[in-house]
Amino acid sequence: MTSSLLTPRRRSRAGTTGGVAATGSTAPTRILDWRDPLVASLLDGLDVTADADTVRRIETLRRAHRRITEAVRPVYSVQDERPVSEVLRRGRGSCSQRLAVLEAVARATGTATRVRGLLVDGTFWYPRFPRLRRIVPDRVLLAWPEFRLDDAPSASWLAVSELFGSLGELGGSGEAGFTNSGSETLFEALSRTAVDWDGTTTLCPTAGAGCDLSAYVVADLGRFDSRDELFARHGQTLCPVARVLAEPVMGRHRAA
């Protein structure tokens, strides 16, 4: 049984479709503070060029993903609005925070980003907290990044789920789906298997975990120009008091 006791009150999330026309941006925000020297340091060696084409931009983001995986230790931090520079300074972060670092790198290298707001059923996280199910939030707000790899206004957007290949390619790779248990997090999993929130993947190994995670999506909140905007409108997963109490412990607890 999940719990709603720790989630924000007076927030209407169900059925919301705000932000569907979001155009994204390369501008820094309070969370995506890519002008900080720590982000510049992360960029060293990524071979970034100002006039990079789509293929080069994707490769840059893939290299950045690998570097973030090595540089930022996965933990269960609950402060989704923590600035990227602070995440890098600490050297540890949640999936949400590490995805924000990837977004910051994209914006710093000229690739516009936006996020899709997804409300995910708390039972999705049961395998990670088998003894603490009663305090797992009933709904978890997920900011899922998308990248505009072409500067044209009509350019299509690439979801982070497809950064390492289409969902069909990843689903048919022979790799089992994401189990949300063990040391692998969503951030690592998207580089090897299909992370499909919409139920469009037809190929995935029949043995082990599947790739279709759409059954866990409670609501699609639409697209937003930044994760800052998403959290400002819908709040974070936990209420402020719960974040203050949980962060000192969860923010250091390694995802495993």
GROMACS .gro file of C-alpha atoms in nm:
model
  256
    1MET     CA    1   0.000   0.000   0.000
    2THR     CA    2   0.141   0.338  -0.101
    3SER     CA    3   0.088   0.653   0.104
    4SER     CA    4  -0.045   1.000   0.024
    5LEU     CA    5   0.049   1.140   0.365
    6LEU     CA    6   0.388   1.273   0.249
    7THR     CA    7   0.277   1.427  -0.079
    8PRO     CA    8   0.190   1.796  -0.139
    9ARG     CA    9  -0.160   1.910  -0.056
   10ARG     CA   10  -0.383   2.140  -0.260
   11ARG     CA   11  -0.217   2.031  -0.586
   12SER     CA   12  -0.447   1.930  -0.870
   13ARG     CA   13  -0.251   1.692  -1.092
   14ALA     CA   14  -0.497   1.442  -1.236
   15GLY     CA   15  -0.612   1.519  -1.588
   16THR     CA   16  -0.378   1.813  -1.632
   17THR     CA   17  -0.247   1.872  -1.984
   18GLY     CA   18  -0.054   2.197  -1.940
   19GLY     CA   19   0.263   2.267  -2.132
   20VAL     CA   20   0.180   2.063  -2.443
   21ALA     CA   21   0.304   2.342  -2.670
   22ALA     CA   22   0.633   2.390  -2.485
   23THR     CA   23   0.909   2.504  -2.718
   24GLY     CA   24   1.199   2.439  -2.482
   25SER     CA   25   1.508   2.652  -2.443
   26THR     CA   26   1.886   2.659  -2.408
   27ALA     CA   27   1.869   2.927  -2.137
   28PRO     CA   28   2.003   2.857  -1.788
   29THR     CA   29   1.748   2.822  -1.507
   30ARG     CA   30   1.776   2.801  -1.131
   31ILE     CA   31   1.798   2.421  -1.156
   32LEU     CA   32   1.980   2.400  -1.490
   33ASP     CA   33   2.251   2.649  -1.395
   34TRP     CA   34   2.486   2.541  -1.674
   35ARG     CA   35   2.699   2.855  -1.655
   36ASP     CA   36   2.851   2.729  -1.329
   37PRO     CA   37   3.221   2.631  -1.357
   38LEU     CA   38   3.143   2.277  -1.241
   39VAL     CA   39   2.928   2.222  -1.550
   40ALA     CA   40   3.207   2.367  -1.766
   41SER     CA   41   3.446   2.120  -1.607
   42LEU     CA   42   3.210   1.834  -1.690
   43LEU     CA   43   3.210   1.949  -2.053
   44ASP     CA   44   3.588   1.922  -2.087
   45GLY     CA   45   3.677   1.649  -2.332
   46LEU     CA   46   3.329   1.606  -2.478
   47ASP     CA   47   3.449   1.748  -2.812
   48VAL     CA   48   3.170   2.003  -2.844
   49THR     CA   49   3.142   2.213  -3.160
   50ALA     CA   50   2.913   2.512  -3.200
   51ASP     CA   51   2.782   2.402  -3.540
   52ALA     CA   52   2.734   2.033  -3.454
   53ASP     CA   53   2.485   1.840  -3.663
   54THR     CA   54   2.225   1.601  -3.523
   55VAL     CA   55   2.457   1.299  -3.517
   56ARG     CA   56   2.728   1.489  -3.330
   57ARG     CA   57   2.480   1.631  -3.080
   58ILE     CA   58   2.351   1.284  -3.000
   59GLU     CA   59   2.703   1.151  -2.958
   60THR     CA   60   2.790   1.441  -2.727
   61LEU     CA   61   2.489   1.363  -2.509
   62ARG     CA   62   2.577   0.995  -2.503
   63ARG     CA   63   2.929   1.074  -2.388
   64ALA     CA   64   2.789   1.313  -2.129
   65HIS     CA   65   2.554   1.040  -2.003
   66ARG     CA   66   2.847   0.804  -1.956
   67ARG     CA   67   3.049   1.072  -1.778
   68ILE     CA   68   2.760   1.160  -1.545
   69THR     CA   69   2.716   0.790  -1.465
   70GLU     CA   70   3.079   0.780  -1.352
   71ALA     CA   71   3.092   1.119  -1.180
   72VAL     CA   72   2.760   1.132  -0.991
   73ARG     CA   73   2.690   0.846  -0.752
   74PRO     CA   74   2.324   0.730  -0.753
   75VAL     CA   75   2.137   0.799  -0.429
   76TYR     CA   76   1.774   0.843  -0.326
   77SER     CA   77   1.777   1.220  -0.289
   78VAL     CA   78   1.428   1.372  -0.270
   79GLN     CA   79   1.521   1.732  -0.355
   80ASP     CA   80   1.422   1.746  -0.722
   81GLU     CA   81   1.482   2.121  -0.741
   82ARG     CA   82   1.847   2.101  -0.635
   83PRO     CA   83   2.063   2.301  -0.882
   84VAL     CA   84   2.284   2.098  -1.112
   85SER     CA   85   2.597   2.271  -0.982
   86GLU     CA   86   2.517   2.151  -0.629
   87VAL     CA   87   2.459   1.796  -0.752
   88LEU     CA   88   2.802   1.800  -0.918
   89ARG     CA   89   2.964   1.951  -0.608
   90ARG     CA   90   2.821   1.672  -0.391
   91GLY     CA   91   2.909   1.404  -0.645
   92ARG     CA   92   2.583   1.219  -0.582
   93GLY     CA   93   2.226   1.252  -0.701
   94SER     CA   94   1.894   1.087  -0.771
   95CYS     CA   95   1.777   0.981  -1.117
   96SER     CA   96   1.590   1.309  -1.148
   97GLN     CA   97   1.898   1.509  -1.050
   98ARG     CA   98   2.127   1.321  -1.288
   99LEU     CA   99   1.879   1.370  -1.572
  100ALA     CA  100   1.889   1.742  -1.487
  101VAL     CA  101   2.268   1.735  -1.522
  102LEU     CA  102   2.228   1.582  -1.868
  103GLU     CA  103   1.979   1.856  -1.958
  104ALA     CA  104   2.222   2.121  -1.837
  105VAL     CA  105   2.496   1.976  -2.057
  106ALA     CA  106   2.259   1.981  -2.355
  107ARG     CA  107   2.167   2.344  -2.300
  108ALA     CA  108   2.529   2.441  -2.246
  109THR     CA  109   2.620   2.288  -2.582
  110GLY     CA  110   2.338   2.455  -2.774
  111THR     CA  111   2.073   2.182  -2.768
  112ALA     CA  112   1.734   2.300  -2.645
  113THR     CA  113   1.555   2.089  -2.387
  114ARG     CA  114   1.211   2.059  -2.236
  115VAL     CA  115   1.053   1.802  -2.003
  116ARG     CA  116   0.748   1.582  -2.007
  117GLY     CA  117   0.573   1.560  -1.672
  118LEU     CA  118   0.466   1.209  -1.576
  119LEU     CA  119   0.288   1.098  -1.262
  120VAL     CA  120   0.408   0.744  -1.194
  121ASP     CA  121   0.236   0.502  -0.957
  122GLY     CA  122   0.437   0.457  -0.639
  123THR     CA  123   0.418   0.079  -0.669
  124PHE     CA  124   0.678   0.110  -0.945
  125TRP     CA  125   0.932   0.171  -0.665
  126TYR     CA  126   0.823  -0.121  -0.443
  127PRO     CA  127   1.120  -0.342  -0.546
  128ARG     CA  128   1.359  -0.080  -0.404
  129PHE     CA  129   1.181  -0.041  -0.072
  130PRO     CA  130   1.034  -0.385   0.015
  131ARG     CA  131   1.017  -0.306   0.388
  132LEU     CA  132   0.903   0.055   0.354
  133ARG     CA  133   0.609   0.021   0.118
  134ARG     CA  134   0.372   0.197   0.354
  135ILE     CA  135   0.562   0.524   0.320
  136VAL     CA  136   0.632   0.509  -0.054
  137PRO     CA  137   0.444   0.806  -0.210
  138ASP     CA  138   0.131   0.702  -0.398
  139ARG     CA  139   0.242   0.910  -0.696
  140VAL     CA  140   0.590   1.013  -0.800
  141LEU     CA  141   0.637   1.317  -1.026
  142LEU     CA  142   0.891   1.244  -1.297
  143ALA     CA  143   1.049   1.509  -1.523
  144TRP     CA  144   1.142   1.316  -1.839
  145PRO     CA  145   1.374   1.520  -2.068
  146GLU     CA  146   1.338   1.575  -2.441
  147PHE     CA  147   1.600   1.724  -2.672
  148ARG     CA  148   1.557   1.932  -2.988
  149LEU     CA  149   1.848   1.823  -3.203
  150ASP     CA  150   1.773   2.059  -3.492
  151ASP     CA  151   1.755   2.438  -3.460
  152ALA     CA  152   1.458   2.461  -3.696
  153PRO     CA  153   1.134   2.567  -3.520
  154SER     CA  154   0.953   2.265  -3.666
  155ALA     CA  155   1.221   2.018  -3.558
  156SER     CA  156   1.108   1.701  -3.386
  157TRP     CA  157   1.200   1.619  -3.026
  158LEU     CA  158   1.403   1.322  -2.905
  159ALA     CA  159   1.300   1.177  -2.569
  160VAL     CA  160   1.584   1.070  -2.342
  161SER     CA  161   1.439   0.717  -2.370
  162GLU     CA  162   1.565   0.711  -2.730
  163LEU     CA  163   1.903   0.875  -2.681
  164PHE     CA  164   2.078   0.541  -2.736
  165GLY     CA  165   1.847   0.416  -3.010
  166SER     CA  166   1.480   0.393  -3.093
  167LEU     CA  167   1.253   0.208  -2.852
  168GLY     CA  168   1.220  -0.065  -3.113
  169GLU     CA  169   1.597  -0.104  -3.141
  170LEU     CA  170   1.648  -0.103  -2.765
  171GLY     CA  171   1.356  -0.337  -2.705
  172GLY     CA  172   1.488  -0.581  -2.963
  173SER     CA  173   1.845  -0.573  -2.837
  174GLY     CA  174   1.797  -0.888  -2.629
  175GLU     CA  175   1.837  -0.698  -2.302
  176ALA     CA  176   1.577  -0.749  -2.031
  177GLY     CA  177   1.367  -0.452  -1.931
  178PHE     CA  178   1.422  -0.229  -1.630
  179THR     CA  179   1.339  -0.400  -1.300
  180ASN     CA  180   1.380  -0.097  -1.068
  181SER     CA  181   1.583  -0.312  -0.830
  182GLY     CA  182   1.950  -0.363  -0.760
  183SER     CA  183   2.214  -0.107  -0.842
  184GLU     CA  184   2.078  -0.009  -1.184
  185THR     CA  185   1.860   0.303  -1.191
  186LEU     CA  186   1.646   0.449  -1.466
  187PHE     CA  187   1.936   0.675  -1.560
  188GLU     CA  188   2.165   0.380  -1.636
  189ALA     CA  189   1.892   0.160  -1.784
  190LEU     CA  190   1.800   0.396  -2.066
  191SER     CA  191   2.140   0.333  -2.226
  192ARG     CA  192   2.075  -0.040  -2.274
  193THR     CA  193   1.701  -0.113  -2.285
  194ALA     CA  194   1.370   0.043  -2.385
  195VAL     CA  195   1.215   0.260  -2.113
  196ASP     CA  196   0.868   0.289  -2.262
  197TRP     CA  197   0.613   0.505  -2.080
  198ASP     CA  198   0.361   0.492  -2.367
  199GLY     CA  199   0.332   0.120  -2.439
  200THR     CA  200   0.454   0.143  -2.798
  201THR     CA  201   0.735  -0.114  -2.772
  202THR     CA  202   0.651  -0.442  -2.941
  203LEU     CA  203   0.992  -0.606  -2.903
  204CYS     CA  204   1.129  -0.701  -2.564
  205PRO     CA  205   1.258  -1.030  -2.419
  206THR     CA  206   0.977  -1.254  -2.300
  207ALA     CA  207   1.185  -1.367  -2.003
  208GLY     CA  208   1.248  -1.126  -1.719
  209ALA     CA  209   1.122  -0.770  -1.691
  210GLY     CA  210   0.935  -0.615  -1.983
  211CYS     CA  211   0.995  -0.279  -2.150
  212ASP     CA  212   0.638  -0.148  -2.137
  213LEU     CA  213   0.602   0.072  -1.829
  214SER     CA  214   0.282   0.245  -1.940
  215ALA     CA  215   0.071   0.066  -1.680
  216TYR     CA  216   0.251   0.267  -1.411
  217VAL     CA  217   0.168   0.606  -1.566
  218VAL     CA  218  -0.115   0.760  -1.366
  219ALA     CA  219  -0.126   1.088  -1.560
  220ASP     CA  220   0.060   1.263  -1.840
  221LEU     CA  221   0.092   1.628  -1.740
  222GLY     CA  222   0.223   1.742  -2.078
  223ARG     CA  223   0.541   1.922  -2.182
  224PHE     CA  224   0.706   2.215  -2.005
  225ASP     CA  225   0.983   2.449  -2.114
  226SER     CA  226   1.190   2.346  -1.813
  227ARG     CA  227   1.174   2.124  -1.508
  228ASP     CA  228   1.165   2.444  -1.306
  229GLU     CA  229   0.829   2.525  -1.464
  230LEU     CA  230   0.697   2.172  -1.409
  231PHE     CA  231   0.785   2.171  -1.038
  232ALA     CA  232   0.657   2.527  -0.991
  233ARG     CA  233   0.318   2.424  -1.127
  234HIS     CA  234   0.283   2.076  -0.979
  235GLY     CA  235   0.519   2.066  -0.682
  236GLN     CA  236   0.776   1.797  -0.608
  237THR     CA  237   0.689   1.439  -0.515
  238LEU     CA  238   0.715   1.497  -0.140
  239CYS     CA  239   0.582   1.787   0.064
  240PRO     CA  240   0.841   2.032   0.209
  241VAL     CA  241   0.835   1.885   0.560
  242ALA     CA  242   0.884   1.532   0.429
  243ARG     CA  243   1.176   1.645   0.212
  244VAL     CA  244   1.348   1.816   0.503
  245LEU     CA  245   1.312   1.504   0.720
  246ALA     CA  246   1.402   1.249   0.453
  247GLU     CA  247   1.687   1.420   0.266
  248PRO     CA  248   1.963   1.384   0.531
  249VAL     CA  249   1.922   1.006   0.517
  250MET     CA  250   1.796   0.933   0.165
  251GLY     CA  251   2.026   1.187   0.006
  252ARG     CA  252   2.327   0.979   0.111
  253HIS     CA  253   2.180   0.631   0.073
  254ARG     CA  254   2.322   0.464  -0.234
  255ALA     CA  255   2.070   0.323  -0.481
  256ALA     CA  256   2.111  -0.055  -0.458
   0.00000   0.00000   0.00000
